[in-house]
CSV table of C-alpha atoms in Angstrom, one decimal:
chain,number,residue,atom,x,y,z
A,8,MET,CA,0.0,0.0,0.0
A,9,ASN,CA,1.2,3.5,-0.6
A,10,PHE,CA,0.5,6.3,1.8
A,11,THR,CA,1.2,9.9,1.0
A,12,LEU,CA,2.4,11.9,4.0
A,13,ALA,CA,0.2,14.9,4.8
A,14,LYS,CA,2.0,18.2,5.3
A,15,PRO,CA,2.9,18.6,9.0
A,16,ALA,CA,0.7,21.2,10.8
A,17,LEU,CA,2.1,24.7,10.9
A,18,ALA,CA,0.7,25.3,14.4
A,19,THR,CA,3.1,24.8,17.2
A,20,THR,CA,0.5,23.8,19.5
A,21,GLY,CA,-1.7,21.3,21.1
A,22,LEU,CA,-0.5,18.8,23.6
A,23,LEU,CA,-0.8,16.7,26.5
A,24,VAL,CA,-4.4,15.7,26.1
A,25,THR,CA,-3.5,13.3,28.8
A,26,LEU,CA,-4.7,15.9,31.2
A,27,MET,CA,-8.2,15.6,29.8
A,28,GLY,CA,-8.5,11.9,30.0
A,29,ALA,CA,-10.1,9.6,27.5
A,30,ALA,CA,-12.3,10.5,24.7
A,31,PRO,CA,-15.7,9.8,23.4
A,32,ALA,CA,-16.9,6.2,23.8
A,33,ALA,CA,-16.6,4.0,20.8
A,34,GLY,CA,-19.5,4.4,18.4
A,35,GLN,CA,-19.7,8.2,18.8
A,36,SER,CA,-18.9,10.3,15.8
A,37,ALA,CA,-15.5,11.9,15.6
A,38,ALA,CA,-15.0,15.4,16.9
A,39,PRO,CA,-15.3,17.9,14.1
A,40,THR,CA,-11.9,19.1,12.9
A,41,ALA,CA,-11.2,22.8,13.2
A,42,PRO,CA,-8.5,23.9,10.8
A,43,ALA,CA,-5.3,22.4,12.1
A,44,THR,CA,-3.3,25.4,11.2
A,45,THR,CA,-5.2,27.7,13.6
A,46,PRO,CA,-2.4,28.9,15.7
A,47,VAL,CA,-2.4,28.2,19.5
A,48,SER,CA,0.9,29.2,21.1
A,49,PRO,CA,2.6,26.4,23.1
A,50,VAL,CA,3.1,28.9,25.9
A,51,ALA,CA,-0.6,29.7,26.0
A,52,LEU,CA,-1.4,26.0,26.0
A,53,VAL,CA,0.9,25.2,28.9
A,54,ASP,CA,-0.4,28.2,30.8
A,55,GLN,CA,-3.9,26.8,30.3
A,56,PHE,CA,-2.8,23.4,31.7
A,57,GLU,CA,-1.5,25.2,34.7
A,58,THR,CA,-4.6,27.2,35.2
A,59,THR,CA,-6.9,24.2,34.8
A,60,GLY,CA,-4.8,21.5,36.5
A,61,GLY,CA,-3.0,23.6,39.1
A,62,LYS,CA,0.7,24.6,39.1
A,63,PHE,CA,3.1,22.3,40.9
A,64,GLU,CA,6.6,23.7,40.5
A,65,GLY,CA,9.2,21.3,39.1
A,66,TYR,CA,6.7,18.7,38.0
A,67,ARG,CA,5.4,17.8,34.6
A,68,ARG,CA,2.2,19.7,33.8
A,69,SER,CA,0.5,16.5,32.9
A,70,GLY,CA,1.3,13.0,34.0
A,71,ALA,CA,3.0,14.6,37.0
A,72,LYS,CA,2.7,11.5,39.3
A,73,GLY,CA,4.7,8.6,37.9
A,74,ILE,CA,7.2,5.9,38.3
A,75,CYS,CA,10.4,5.3,36.3
A,76,ALA,CA,11.4,1.9,35.2
A,77,MET,CA,13.7,0.0,32.9
A,78,GLY,CA,12.8,-2.6,30.4
A,79,GLU,CA,13.9,-4.5,27.4
A,80,PHE,CA,12.3,-4.9,24.0
A,81,VAL,CA,12.9,-7.7,21.5
A,82,GLY,CA,11.4,-7.3,18.0
A,83,SER,CA,9.7,-10.0,16.1
A,84,ALA,CA,10.5,-11.4,12.6
A,85,GLU,CA,7.2,-9.9,11.3
A,86,ALA,CA,8.3,-6.4,12.5
A,87,LYS,CA,11.6,-6.8,10.7
A,88,ASN,CA,9.6,-7.5,7.5
A,89,ILE,CA,7.7,-4.3,7.7
A,90,SER,CA,10.3,-1.9,9.0
A,91,THR,CA,14.0,-1.1,8.8
A,92,ALA,CA,13.9,0.5,12.3
A,93,THR,CA,16.8,-0.9,14.3
A,94,ALA,CA,14.3,-1.4,17.2
A,95,PHE,CA,13.2,-4.5,15.3
A,96,SER,CA,16.6,-6.1,14.9
A,97,GLY,CA,15.6,-9.0,17.2
A,98,GLN,CA,18.4,-8.0,19.6
A,99,LYS,CA,17.4,-6.9,23.1
A,100,VAL,CA,16.9,-3.1,23.1
A,101,PRO,CA,17.0,-1.2,26.5
A,102,VAL,CA,13.9,0.9,27.1
A,103,ILE,CA,13.2,3.5,29.7
A,104,VAL,CA,9.6,3.3,30.8
A,105,ARG,CA,7.6,5.9,32.7
A,106,PHE,CA,4.2,4.9,34.0
A,107,SER,CA,2.1,7.9,35.1
A,108,THR,CA,-1.4,9.0,36.0
A,109,GLY,CA,-3.1,11.9,34.3
A,110,GLY,CA,-3.1,15.4,35.8
A,111,ALA,CA,-0.8,17.9,37.2
A,112,ASN,CA,-0.9,16.9,40.9
A,113,PRO,CA,2.1,14.7,41.8
A,114,LYS,CA,0.4,13.7,45.0
A,115,ALA,CA,-2.9,12.7,43.5
A,116,ALA,CA,-4.5,9.5,44.9
A,117,ASP,CA,-4.2,6.5,42.6
A,118,ASN,CA,-7.6,5.2,43.4
A,119,ALA,CA,-9.4,8.0,41.8
A,120,LYS,CA,-10.3,7.3,38.2
A,121,SER,CA,-7.9,8.9,35.7
A,122,GLN,CA,-6.1,8.2,32.5
A,123,ARG,CA,-2.9,6.2,32.8
A,124,ASN,CA,0.1,6.7,30.6
A,125,MET,CA,3.1,4.6,29.5
A,126,ALA,CA,5.8,6.7,28.1
A,127,LEU,CA,8.8,4.9,26.5
A,128,GLU,CA,12.3,5.7,25.2
A,129,PHE,CA,13.9,3.0,23.2
A,130,GLU,CA,17.7,3.3,23.4
A,131,LEU,CA,18.7,2.4,19.8
A,132,PRO,CA,22.2,1.8,18.3
A,133,ASN,CA,24.1,4.8,16.9
A,134,GLY,CA,22.4,7.3,19.2
A,135,GLU,CA,18.9,7.0,17.8
A,136,VAL,CA,16.0,7.1,20.1
A,137,TRP,CA,12.3,6.3,19.7
A,138,GLN,CA,9.9,7.9,22.1
A,139,HIS,CA,6.3,7.1,22.8
A,140,GLY,CA,3.6,8.9,24.8
A,141,ASN,CA,1.1,6.0,25.0
A,142,ILE,CA,-2.2,6.4,26.9
A,143,SER,CA,-4.8,4.1,28.4
A,144,ALA,CA,-7.4,5.0,25.7
A,145,PRO,CA,-7.4,4.4,22.0
A,146,VAL,CA,-8.2,8.0,21.2
A,147,PHE,CA,-7.7,11.6,22.5
A,148,GLY,CA,-10.5,13.9,23.5
A,149,ALA,CA,-9.5,16.5,20.9
A,150,ALA,CA,-8.5,16.3,17.2
A,151,THR,CA,-6.7,19.6,17.1
A,152,PRO,CA,-4.9,22.0,19.4
A,153,VAL,CA,-7.7,24.5,19.1
A,154,GLN,CA,-10.2,21.9,20.3
A,155,LEU,CA,-7.9,20.9,23.2
A,156,LEU,CA,-7.6,24.5,24.4
A,157,GLY,CA,-11.4,24.8,24.2
A,158,ARG,CA,-11.8,21.7,26.4
A,159,LEU,CA,-9.4,23.0,29.0
A,160,ALA,CA,-10.6,26.5,29.4
B,173,MET,CA,-4.1,-2.3,31.1
B,174,ASN,CA,-3.7,-1.5,27.4
B,175,TYR,CA,-1.7,1.5,26.2
B,176,TRP,CA,-2.5,3.0,22.8
B,177,GLY,CA,-0.3,5.1,20.6
B,178,VAL,CA,-3.4,7.0,19.4
B,179,HIS,CA,-1.9,8.5,16.3
B,180,GLY,CA,-1.4,6.9,12.8
B,181,PHE,CA,2.1,5.8,12.0
B,182,ALA,CA,3.7,4.2,8.9
B,183,PHE,CA,6.5,1.7,8.9
B,184,THR,CA,8.9,1.3,5.9
B,185,ASN,CA,10.8,-1.8,5.0
B,186,THR,CA,13.9,-2.5,3.0
B,187,LYS,CA,11.9,-2.5,-0.3
B,188,GLY,CA,10.3,0.8,0.5
B,189,GLU,CA,6.9,-0.7,1.1
B,190,LYS,CA,4.9,1.1,3.7
B,191,THR,CA,2.6,-0.4,6.3
B,192,ALA,CA,0.3,2.0,8.2
B,193,GLY,CA,-1.7,1.6,11.3
B,194,LYS,CA,-2.2,2.5,14.9
B,195,TRP,CA,-0.4,0.6,17.7
B,196,VAL,CA,-1.4,-0.8,21.1
B,197,PHE,CA,0.6,-2.3,23.9
B,198,GLU,CA,-1.3,-5.2,25.4
B,199,PRO,CA,-0.3,-7.0,28.6
B,200,VAL,CA,1.0,-10.5,28.0
B,201,SER,CA,-0.8,-11.7,31.1
B,202,GLY,CA,-4.1,-10.2,30.1
B,203,LEU,CA,-6.0,-7.2,31.3
B,204,GLN,CA,-6.6,-6.7,35.0
B,205,GLY,CA,-9.1,-4.3,36.2
B,206,LEU,CA,-10.6,-3.3,39.5
B,207,THR,CA,-14.2,-2.6,40.2
B,208,ASP,CA,-15.0,0.8,41.7
B,209,GLU,CA,-15.6,-0.8,45.0
B,210,GLU,CA,-12.3,-2.6,45.0
B,211,ALA,CA,-10.5,0.6,43.9
B,212,LYS,CA,-11.8,2.5,46.9
B,213,THR,CA,-10.4,0.1,49.4
B,214,LYS,CA,-6.9,0.5,48.0
B,215,GLY,CA,-4.5,3.1,49.4
B,216,PRO,CA,-3.6,6.3,47.5
B,217,SER,CA,-0.4,4.8,46.1
B,218,PHE,CA,-1.5,1.3,45.4
B,219,LEU,CA,-0.9,1.5,41.6
B,220,PHE,CA,2.8,2.1,41.9
B,221,ASP,CA,3.3,-0.2,44.9
B,222,ASP,CA,1.5,-2.9,43.0
B,223,LEU,CA,3.6,-2.3,40.0
B,224,ARG,CA,6.8,-2.7,41.9
B,225,GLN,CA,5.7,-6.1,43.2
B,226,ARG,CA,4.6,-7.3,39.8
B,227,VAL,CA,7.8,-6.2,38.1
B,228,ALA,CA,9.9,-7.9,40.8
B,229,ALA,CA,7.9,-11.1,40.1
B,230,GLY,CA,8.6,-10.8,36.4
B,231,GLN,CA,4.9,-10.2,35.6
B,232,VAL,CA,5.0,-7.0,33.6
B,233,ALA,CA,5.3,-7.5,29.9
B,234,PHE,CA,3.5,-6.2,26.9
B,235,ASN,CA,3.1,-7.2,23.3
B,236,PHE,CA,3.7,-4.2,21.0
B,237,ASN,CA,0.9,-4.8,18.5
B,238,LEU,CA,0.2,-2.9,15.3
B,239,GLU,CA,-3.3,-2.8,13.9
B,240,ILE,CA,-3.0,-2.5,10.2
B,241,ALA,CA,-5.0,0.1,8.4
B,242,GLN,CA,-7.0,-0.6,5.3
B,243,ALA,CA,-7.5,1.9,2.4
B,244,GLY,CA,-9.9,4.6,3.5
B,245,ASP,CA,-9.2,4.3,7.3
B,246,LYS,CA,-8.6,7.6,8.9
B,247,LEU,CA,-5.1,7.9,10.2
B,248,ASP,CA,-4.7,11.6,10.8
B,249,ASN,CA,-7.3,12.2,13.5
B,250,ALA,CA,-6.5,11.4,17.1
B,251,THR,CA,-10.2,11.1,18.0
B,252,VAL,CA,-10.9,8.3,15.4
B,253,PRO,CA,-9.8,4.8,16.3
B,254,LEU,CA,-9.3,2.2,13.6
B,255,PRO,CA,-12.4,0.1,12.9
B,256,GLU,CA,-12.7,-3.1,14.9
B,257,GLY,CA,-11.3,-6.3,13.5
B,258,ARG,CA,-8.3,-4.8,11.7
B,259,LYS,CA,-5.5,-7.3,11.3
B,260,LYS,CA,-3.0,-7.1,14.2
B,261,VAL,CA,0.6,-8.0,14.1
B,262,THR,CA,3.0,-8.3,17.0
B,263,LEU,CA,6.0,-6.2,16.5
B,264,GLY,CA,7.8,-7.6,19.6
B,265,GLN,CA,7.6,-7.8,23.3
B,266,LEU,CA,8.5,-5.3,26.0
B,267,ARG,CA,9.4,-6.6,29.3
B,268,VAL,CA,9.7,-4.3,32.3
B,269,THR,CA,12.7,-5.5,34.4
B,270,SER,CA,13.2,-3.1,37.2
B,271,VAL,CA,11.7,-0.1,38.9
B,272,SER,CA,13.5,2.9,40.2
B,273,PRO,CA,13.7,2.5,44.0
B,274,ASP,CA,12.7,6.1,44.7
B,275,ALA,CA,11.7,9.3,43.0
B,276,GLY,CA,15.0,9.4,41.2
B,277,GLY,CA,15.8,7.5,38.0
B,278,SER,CA,16.5,8.5,34.5
B,279,CYS,CA,13.0,9.8,33.7
B,280,LEU,CA,13.4,13.0,35.6
B,281,THR,CA,14.6,15.2,32.7
B,282,ILE,CA,13.4,13.1,29.8
B,283,ASN,CA,10.8,14.8,27.6
B,284,PHE,CA,8.9,11.9,26.0
B,285,ASP,CA,8.0,13.3,22.6
B,286,PRO,CA,6.4,10.8,20.3
B,287,ASN,CA,7.7,12.8,17.3
B,288,ARG,CA,11.1,11.4,18.0
B,289,MET,CA,11.1,8.4,15.8
B,290,PRO,CA,13.9,6.3,14.3
B,291,LYS,CA,14.4,5.7,10.6
B,292,GLY,CA,11.9,3.2,9.4
B,293,VAL,CA,9.0,4.8,11.3
B,294,GLU,CA,7.1,8.1,10.5
B,295,GLY,CA,4.0,9.9,11.5
B,296,LEU,CA,1.0,10.3,9.2
B,297,GLY,CA,0.0,14.0,9.6
B,298,ASP,CA,-2.1,13.8,12.7
B,299,PRO,CA,-2.1,17.4,13.9
B,300,MET,CA,-2.2,16.4,17.5
B,301,LEU,CA,0.9,14.3,17.1
B,302,THR,CA,3.0,17.1,15.6
B,303,ALA,CA,1.5,19.5,18.1
B,304,ARG,CA,2.9,17.7,21.1
B,305,SER,CA,6.6,18.7,20.6
B,306,ALA,CA,6.5,22.4,21.4
B,307,PRO,CA,4.3,22.4,24.5
B,308,TYR,CA,6.2,19.5,26.0
B,309,ALA,CA,9.4,21.4,25.4
B,310,VAL,CA,7.9,24.5,27.1
B,311,SER,CA,6.9,22.4,30.1
B,312,LEU,CA,10.4,20.9,30.3
B,313,GLY,CA,11.9,24.3,30.2
B,314,ARG,CA,9.7,25.5,33.1
B,315,ARG,CA,10.4,22.4,35.1
B,316,LEU,CA,14.2,22.7,34.7
B,317,GLY,CA,14.0,26.4,35.7
B,318,GLU,CA,12.0,25.6,38.8
B,319,GLY,CA,14.2,22.6,39.8
B,320,ALA,CA,12.9,19.5,38.2
B,321,LYS,CA,11.2,17.0,40.5
B,322,GLN,CA,9.3,13.8,40.0
B,323,GLN,CA,6.9,11.8,42.0
């Protein structure tokens, strides 16, 4: 299959929807997409996260409470067939893992419902890294930065 | 607990063929959930205490699975999942081997930006993906200026 890459959005915006938790339930229609190029400054967005979620100096503005771990990844033969990425060499790859819960409060209680995150950094040969910001839902709550800002404010 | 990548990504092989889809990390030992009642009886740090125990017991591992998109599937909208039943391939297995003993550890000043991909992997124009880089960097800058802390 051939896939043409869309042009990257010009807006330097949007973010950390992890603060807002999971999205519409499956079966609901997709959020309408405002033009992706509508500018939202990253500073304004982080400011809004602080206003909405509270400001806890020194901590991440979302996913503030977390735990750092180490892991190892071994790629499959199938992966090697579809990608040249060295992550799939079949050799053990060290991975830094950060599990976190949504929100800005590093002392939030775990037993309140919130989104969970699993961030990863694959330490690849030749100084390459692969970073992930995976979340405990298949979708975000906003399709564009403008929508995200609207949800937070 | 499953963890999704949310955005559409494409993988390129040695022949230049592209495979596109959305990924999900699924626990090797199956999903574990708590009912609301059970959750309320747990302490405020039960998640991470529980994780430490399970890692020590070698019980925390995930299959890195890619759901493969078909022509016409939307891959550039973070609010639209792939339709159910898409073919899934396992790209490999991630095993968590140790947990940082305290609030230290290498994560403190790492900025996990999913736009940092190796050769052989690329994003597919989801505006929420590309939009994550700048605000994450702003947040990191603020944290470092304030004296970065974690946990």
